[in-house]
Protein backbone atom coordinates (compact mmCIF):
# COMPACT_ATOMS: atom_id res chain seq x y z
CA UNK A 1 0.00 0.00 0.00
CA UNK A 2 1.50 3.30 -1.09
CA UNK A 3 -1.17 5.69 0.25
CA UNK A 4 -2.61 5.76 3.76
CA UNK A 5 -5.41 8.02 5.02
CA UNK A 6 -4.50 9.23 8.49
CA UNK A 7 -6.09 11.34 11.19
CA UNK A 8 -6.04 12.11 14.86
CA UNK A 9 -8.39 10.61 17.48
CA UNK A 10 -10.76 9.15 14.87
CA UNK A 11 -10.18 5.43 14.72
CA UNK A 12 -10.83 2.52 17.00
CA UNK A 13 -12.73 -0.71 17.34
CA UNK A 14 -15.64 0.72 15.34
CA UNK A 15 -13.41 1.59 12.39
CA UNK A 16 -11.67 4.51 10.78
CA UNK A 17 -13.76 7.66 10.42
CA UNK A 18 -11.25 10.50 10.00
CA UNK A 19 -12.08 13.61 7.99
CA UNK A 20 -13.82 12.68 4.70
CA UNK A 21 -13.39 8.92 4.90
CA UNK A 22 -16.73 7.32 4.18
CA UNK A 23 -18.07 10.38 2.34
CA UNK A 24 -18.70 9.36 -1.26
CA UNK A 25 -18.00 12.88 -2.55
CA UNK A 26 -14.51 12.99 -0.99
CA UNK A 27 -11.93 12.60 -3.73
CA UNK A 28 -8.97 14.66 -2.43
CA UNK A 29 -6.24 14.38 0.10
CA UNK A 30 -3.77 16.71 1.76
CA UNK A 31 -0.29 15.27 2.10
CA UNK A 32 1.05 15.03 5.65
CA UNK A 33 4.72 16.00 5.61
CA UNK A 34 7.27 14.86 8.15
CA UNK A 35 8.82 18.22 8.84
CA UNK A 36 10.20 19.82 11.92
CA UNK A 37 10.62 23.53 12.45
CA UNK A 38 10.93 26.02 15.28
CA UNK A 39 7.29 25.45 16.28
CA UNK A 40 7.50 21.65 16.55
CA UNK A 41 8.24 21.69 20.32
CA UNK A 42 4.95 23.55 20.88
CA UNK A 43 2.64 21.99 18.32
CA UNK A 44 4.23 18.54 18.03
CA UNK A 45 4.14 16.12 15.15
CA UNK A 46 1.88 13.13 14.70
CA UNK A 47 3.91 11.49 11.92
CA UNK A 48 5.53 8.99 14.30
CA UNK A 49 2.09 7.91 15.55
CA UNK A 50 0.79 7.63 11.98
CA UNK A 51 3.73 5.33 11.13
CA UNK A 52 2.83 3.13 14.10
CA UNK A 53 -0.80 3.03 12.99
CA UNK A 54 0.27 2.02 9.46
CA UNK A 55 2.31 -0.87 10.91
CA UNK A 56 -0.55 -1.99 13.17
CA UNK A 57 -3.10 -1.79 10.36
CA UNK A 58 -0.81 -3.74 8.04
CA UNK A 59 -0.36 -6.45 10.65
CA UNK A 60 -4.06 -6.64 11.46
CA UNK A 61 -5.31 -6.80 7.88
CA UNK A 62 -2.36 -8.52 6.23
CA UNK A 63 -1.35 -5.48 4.18
CA UNK A 64 2.18 -4.69 3.08
CA UNK A 65 3.04 -1.01 3.18
CA UNK A 66 5.52 0.73 0.92
CA UNK A 67 8.89 1.54 2.50
CA UNK A 68 7.99 5.25 2.45
CA UNK A 69 4.20 5.48 2.26
CA UNK A 70 2.40 8.70 1.45
CA UNK A 71 0.23 9.84 4.36
CA UNK A 72 -2.92 11.79 3.49
CA UNK A 73 -5.72 13.58 5.29
CA UNK A 74 -8.70 12.50 3.16
CA UNK A 75 -11.03 15.48 2.74
CA UNK A 76 -14.26 16.44 1.00
CA UNK A 77 -13.12 19.95 0.04
CA UNK A 78 -9.37 20.51 -0.20
CA UNK A 79 -9.73 24.31 -0.32
CA UNK A 80 -11.70 24.43 2.93
CA UNK A 81 -9.37 21.93 4.63
CA UNK A 82 -6.27 23.85 3.55
CA UNK A 83 -7.77 27.13 4.80
CA UNK A 84 -8.38 25.48 8.18
CA UNK A 85 -4.74 24.42 8.42
CA UNK A 86 -3.52 27.88 7.40
CA UNK A 87 -5.78 29.46 10.01
CA UNK A 88 -4.46 27.19 12.75
CA UNK A 89 -0.89 27.90 11.61
CA UNK A 90 -1.46 31.63 11.97
CA UNK A 91 -2.88 31.17 15.46
CA UNK A 92 0.16 29.08 16.43
CA UNK A 93 2.53 31.64 14.96
CA UNK A 94 0.82 34.54 16.75
CA UNK A 95 0.96 32.71 20.08
CA UNK A 96 4.71 32.04 19.75
Backbone as a printed PyTorch tensor [residue, N CA C, xyz], in Angstrom:
tensor([[[  0.8570,  -1.1720,   0.0000],
         [  0.0000,   0.0000,   0.0000],
         [  0.9000,   1.2300,   0.0000]],

        [[  0.6920,   2.0900,  -0.9620],
         [  1.5020,   3.3000,  -1.0920],
         [  0.8790,   4.4920,  -0.3670]],

        [[ -0.4670,   4.5540,  -0.3380],
         [ -1.1670,   5.6910,   0.2460],
         [ -1.9510,   5.2530,   1.4720]],

        [[ -1.8580,   6.0460,   2.5390],
         [ -2.6100,   5.7600,   3.7610],
         [ -3.3460,   7.0260,   4.1840]],

        [[ -4.6420,   6.9100,   4.4390],
         [ -5.4070,   8.0150,   5.0160],
         [ -5.1590,   8.0030,   6.5140]],

        [[ -4.8210,   9.1360,   7.0740],
         [ -4.5050,   9.2280,   8.4940],
         [ -5.3290,  10.3350,   9.1340]],

        [[ -5.3770,  10.3140,  10.4440],
         [ -6.0870,  11.3390,  11.1930],
         [ -5.7830,  11.1930,  12.6640]],

        [[ -6.3290,  12.0850,  13.4290],
         [ -6.0380,  12.1070,  14.8630],
         [ -7.3230,  11.8760,  15.6620]],

        [[ -7.2670,  10.9170,  16.5820],
         [ -8.3870,  10.6060,  17.4780],
         [ -9.6780,  10.2720,  16.7290]],

        [[ -9.5570,   9.4610,  15.6580],
         [-10.7560,   9.1520,  14.8730],
         [-10.7620,   7.7070,  14.3770]],

        [[-10.1140,   6.8340,  15.0960],
         [-10.1840,   5.4260,  14.7180],
         [-10.2060,   4.5840,  15.9930]],

        [[-10.7230,   3.3950,  15.8420],
         [-10.8280,   2.5180,  16.9990],
         [-11.5100,   1.2300,  16.6130]],

        [[-12.1030,   0.5860,  17.5770],
         [-12.7330,  -0.7080,  17.3430],
         [-13.8810,  -0.6100,  16.3300]],

        [[-14.5230,   0.5640,  16.2670],
         [-15.6430,   0.7160,  15.3410],
         [-15.1970,   1.0740,  13.9280]],

        [[-13.9110,   1.2970,  13.7260],
         [-13.4070,   1.5860,  12.3870],
         [-12.6390,   2.8850,  12.3070]],

        [[-12.4320,   3.3050,  11.0870],
         [-11.6660,   4.5120,  10.7780],
         [-12.6320,   5.5350,  10.1970]],

        [[-12.7760,   6.6750,  10.8470],
         [-13.7630,   7.6560,  10.4190],
         [-13.1910,   9.0730,  10.3980]],

        [[-11.9280,   9.2080,  10.0090],
         [-11.2530,  10.5030,   9.9980],
         [-11.6560,  11.3420,   8.7920]],

        [[-11.8370,  12.6230,   9.0450],
         [-12.0820,  13.6110,   7.9910],
         [-13.1630,  13.1340,   7.0200]],

        [[-12.8320,  13.0240,   5.7180],
         [-13.8180,  12.6810,   4.7010],
         [-13.9190,  11.2100,   4.3780]],

        [[-13.2870,  10.3600,   5.1530],
         [-13.3850,   8.9160,   4.9040],
         [-14.8390,   8.4940,   5.0800]],

        [[-15.3480,   7.7720,   4.1260],
         [-16.7300,   7.3170,   4.1820],
         [-17.7060,   8.2580,   3.4960]],

        [[-17.2240,   9.4260,   3.0700],
         [-18.0700,  10.3760,   2.3430],
         [-17.8320,  10.1380,   0.8560]],

        [[-18.8720,   9.7490,   0.1380],
         [-18.7010,   9.3640,  -1.2640],
         [-18.2180,  10.5100,  -2.1490]],

        [[-18.4490,  11.7450,  -1.7380],
         [-17.9990,  12.8830,  -2.5520],
         [-16.5640,  13.3020,  -2.2580]],

        [[-15.9010,  12.6550,  -1.3130],
         [-14.5090,  12.9870,  -0.9890],
         [-13.5860,  12.3080,  -1.9990]],

        [[-12.8390,  13.1180,  -2.7180],
         [-11.9250,  12.6020,  -3.7320],
         [-10.5580,  13.2570,  -3.6650]],

        [[-10.2250,  13.9100,  -2.5490],
         [ -8.9740,  14.6560,  -2.4300],
         [ -8.3000,  14.3510,  -1.1090]],

        [[ -6.9970,  14.5470,  -1.1180],
         [ -6.2350,  14.3770,   0.1050],
         [ -5.1740,  15.4440,   0.2380]],

        [[ -4.8750,  15.8050,   1.4700],
         [ -3.7730,  16.7140,   1.7620],
         [ -2.6160,  15.8740,   2.2760]],

        [[ -1.4520,  16.0550,   1.7020],
         [ -0.2900,  15.2650,   2.0960],
         [  0.1970,  15.7220,   3.4690]],

        [[  0.4930,  14.7520,   4.3320],
         [  1.0530,  15.0270,   5.6510],
         [  2.5650,  14.8930,   5.5310]],

        [[  3.2610,  16.0100,   5.7250],
         [  4.7180,  16.0020,   5.6150],
         [  5.3550,  15.7360,   6.9670]],

        [[  6.4970,  15.0900,   6.9360],
         [  7.2720,  14.8560,   8.1500],
         [  8.3310,  15.9480,   8.2450]],

        [[  7.9090,  17.0850,   8.7140],
         [  8.8180,  18.2240,   8.8380],
         [  8.9120,  18.6570,  10.2920]],

        [[ 10.0360,  19.1900,  10.6160],
         [ 10.2030,  19.8210,  11.9210],
         [ 10.6450,  21.2640,  11.6700]],

        [[ 10.2270,  22.1360,  12.5470],
         [ 10.6230,  23.5340,  12.4510],
         [ 10.6650,  24.1150,  13.8520]],

        [[ 10.7950,  25.4070,  13.9560],
         [ 10.9330,  26.0200,  15.2840],
         [  9.6800,  25.8680,  16.1410]],

        [[  8.5270,  25.5850,  15.5180],
         [  7.2940,  25.4510,  16.2830],
         [  7.0090,  24.0180,  16.7380]],

        [[  7.7570,  23.0560,  16.2340],
         [  7.4980,  21.6490,  16.5490],
         [  7.4430,  21.3710,  18.0540]],

        [[  8.3420,  21.9560,  18.8740],
         [  8.2370,  21.6870,  20.3210],
         [  6.8980,  22.1000,  20.9230]],

        [[  6.2300,  23.0830,  20.3340],
         [  4.9540,  23.5500,  20.8790],
         [  3.7570,  22.8460,  20.2640]],

        [[  3.8050,  22.5860,  18.9740],
         [  2.6400,  21.9940,  18.3210],
         [  2.7840,  20.4960,  18.0930]],

        [[  4.0010,  19.9740,  18.1740],
         [  4.2290,  18.5410,  18.0310],
         [  4.0890,  18.0520,  16.5940]],

        [[  4.2690,  16.7640,  16.4510],
         [  4.1390,  16.1210,  15.1500],
         [  3.5450,  14.7420,  15.3650]],

        [[  2.5590,  14.4110,  14.5670],
         [  1.8810,  13.1280,  14.7040],
         [  2.4230,  12.0650,  13.7580]],

        [[  3.4200,  12.4050,  12.9510],
         [  3.9090,  11.4860,  11.9210],
         [  4.3880,  10.1680,  12.5230]],

        [[  5.0610,  10.2230,  13.6570],
         [  5.5270,   8.9920,  14.3050],
         [  4.3400,   8.0920,  14.6740]],

        [[  3.2700,   8.6860,  15.1810],
         [  2.0870,   7.9140,  15.5510],
         [  1.3830,   7.3520,  14.3150]],

        [[  1.3790,   8.1140,  13.2340],
         [  0.7910,   7.6250,  11.9840],
         [  1.5680,   6.4160,  11.4720]],

        [[  2.8980,   6.4600,  11.5760],
         [  3.7250,   5.3310,  11.1290],
         [  3.4100,   4.0830,  11.9510]],

        [[  3.2150,   4.2540,  13.2460],
         [  2.8320,   3.1260,  14.0990],
         [  1.4710,   2.5720,  13.6940]],

        [[  0.5350,   3.4580,  13.3960],
         [ -0.8040,   3.0260,  12.9860],
         [ -0.7460,   2.2720,  11.6620]],

        [[  0.1010,   2.7200,  10.7420],
         [  0.2690,   2.0220,   9.4650],
         [  0.7830,   0.6070,   9.7170]],

        [[  1.7700,   0.4550,  10.5900],
         [  2.3080,  -0.8720,  10.9080],
         [  1.2430,  -1.7540,  11.5470]],

        [[  0.4850,  -1.2070,  12.4830],
         [ -0.5460,  -1.9900,  13.1670],
         [ -1.6500,  -2.3960,  12.2020]],

        [[ -2.0610,  -1.4770,  11.3360],
         [ -3.0980,  -1.7870,  10.3650],
         [ -2.6230,  -2.8540,   9.3810]],

        [[ -1.3820,  -2.7320,   8.9420],
         [ -0.8110,  -3.7370,   8.0450],
         [ -0.7960,  -5.1150,   8.6760]],

        [[ -0.4020,  -5.1660,   9.9450],
         [ -0.3580,  -6.4460,  10.6460],
         [ -1.7550,  -7.0220,  10.8480]],

        [[ -2.7040,  -6.1590,  11.1820],
         [ -4.0570,  -6.6410,  11.4580],
         [ -4.7650,  -7.1530,  10.2130]],

        [[ -4.5780,  -6.4590,   9.0890],
         [ -5.3120,  -6.7990,   7.8830],
         [ -4.4650,  -7.4820,   6.8190]],

        [[ -3.2250,  -7.8120,   7.1650],
         [ -2.3570,  -8.5200,   6.2290],
         [ -1.9330,  -7.6800,   5.0330]],

        [[ -1.7440,  -6.3840,   5.2650],
         [ -1.3490,  -5.4830,   4.1850],
         [  0.1400,  -5.1870,   4.2630]],

        [[  0.7650,  -5.0500,   3.1190],
         [  2.1780,  -4.6930,   3.0780],
         [  2.2790,  -3.2450,   2.6400]],

        [[  2.8920,  -2.4260,   3.4790],
         [  3.0350,  -1.0100,   3.1770],
         [  4.3180,  -0.7530,   2.4040]],

        [[  4.3130,   0.2910,   1.6080],
         [  5.5240,   0.7300,   0.9180],
         [  6.5570,   1.1630,   1.9530]],

        [[  7.8250,   1.1440,   1.5780],
         [  8.8860,   1.5410,   2.4990],
         [  8.6870,   2.9800,   2.9830]],

        [[  8.2620,   3.8530,   2.0890],
         [  7.9860,   5.2460,   2.4470],
         [  6.5880,   5.6060,   1.9510]],

        [[  5.5660,   5.2240,   2.7180],
         [  4.1980,   5.4770,   2.2600],
         [  3.8600,   6.9630,   2.2840]],

        [[  2.8920,   7.3380,   1.4840],
         [  2.4020,   8.7020,   1.4470],
         [  1.2040,   8.7890,   2.3940]],

        [[  1.2990,   9.6670,   3.3770],
         [  0.2300,   9.8430,   4.3590],
         [ -0.6480,  11.0080,   3.9210]],

        [[ -1.9700,  10.7860,   3.9660],
         [ -2.9250,  11.7860,   3.4950],
         [ -4.0210,  12.0260,   4.5130]],

        [[ -4.4710,  13.2640,   4.5980],
         [ -5.7160,  13.5750,   5.2940],
         [ -6.7720,  13.6060,   4.2100]],

        [[ -7.6930,  12.6480,   4.2110],
         [ -8.7030,  12.5040,   3.1590],
         [ -9.8240,  13.4920,   3.4300]],

        [[-10.0940,  14.3910,   2.4890],
         [-11.0340,  15.4810,   2.7400],
         [-12.0750,  15.5900,   1.6320]],

        [[-13.1960,  16.2010,   1.9670],
         [-14.2590,  16.4370,   1.0020],
         [-13.9050,  17.6440,   0.1300]],

        [[-13.4380,  18.7140,   0.7510],
         [-13.1220,  19.9490,   0.0370],
         [-11.7100,  20.3810,   0.4160]],

        [[-10.7790,  20.2250,  -0.4980],
         [ -9.3730,  20.5080,  -0.2030],
         [ -9.1490,  21.9960,   0.0880]],

        [[ -9.8980,  22.8740,  -0.5450],
         [ -9.7310,  24.3110,  -0.3160],
         [-10.1290,  24.6840,   1.1080]],

        [[-11.2390,  24.1520,   1.5690],
         [-11.7030,  24.4260,   2.9320],
         [-10.7380,  23.8120,   3.9520]],

        [[-10.2970,  22.5960,   3.7090],
         [ -9.3690,  21.9350,   4.6290],
         [ -8.0520,  22.6940,   4.7100]],

        [[ -7.5300,  23.1120,   3.5640],
         [ -6.2660,  23.8530,   3.5450],
         [ -6.4170,  25.1770,   4.3000]],

        [[ -7.5360,  25.8650,   4.1050],
         [ -7.7740,  27.1310,   4.8050],
         [ -7.8080,  26.9160,   6.3180]],

        [[ -8.3660,  25.7960,   6.7520],
         [ -8.3760,  25.4760,   8.1780],
         [ -6.9800,  25.2950,   8.7330]],

        [[ -6.1230,  24.6090,   7.9860],
         [ -4.7360,  24.4220,   8.4220],
         [ -3.9880,  25.7470,   8.4530]],

        [[ -4.1900,  26.5730,   7.4390],
         [ -3.5220,  27.8790,   7.4030],
         [ -3.9800,  28.7340,   8.5770]],

        [[ -5.2580,  28.7150,   8.8700],
         [ -5.7790,  29.4650,  10.0090],
         [ -5.1680,  29.0180,  11.3180]],

        [[ -5.0790,  27.7060,  11.5180],
         [ -4.4640,  27.1900,  12.7460],
         [ -2.9760,  27.5200,  12.7950]],

        [[ -2.3190,  27.5370,  11.6480],
         [ -0.8950,  27.8960,  11.6070],
         [ -0.6940,  29.3430,  12.0310]],

        [[ -1.5670,  30.2300,  11.5720],
         [ -1.4610,  31.6350,  11.9690],
         [ -1.6640,  31.7900,  13.4760]],

        [[ -2.6350,  31.0950,  14.0220],
         [ -2.8770,  31.1740,  15.4630],
         [ -1.6510,  30.6940,  16.2250]],

        [[ -1.0540,  29.5940,  15.7850],
         [  0.1590,  29.0790,  16.4310],
         [  1.2770,  30.0930,  16.3410]],

        [[  1.4660,  30.6790,  15.1630],
         [  2.5350,  31.6420,  14.9590],
         [  2.3360,  32.8710,  15.8380]],

        [[  1.0930,  33.3470,  15.9490],
         [  0.8230,  34.5390,  16.7500],
         [  1.0040,  34.2780,  18.2360]],

        [[  0.7720,  33.0560,  18.6730],
         [  0.9580,  32.7060,  20.0820],
         [  2.4260,  32.5630,  20.4540]],

        [[  3.2810,  32.2990,  19.4740],
         [  4.7090,  32.0360,  19.7500],
         [  5.4490,  33.2610,  20.1850]]])
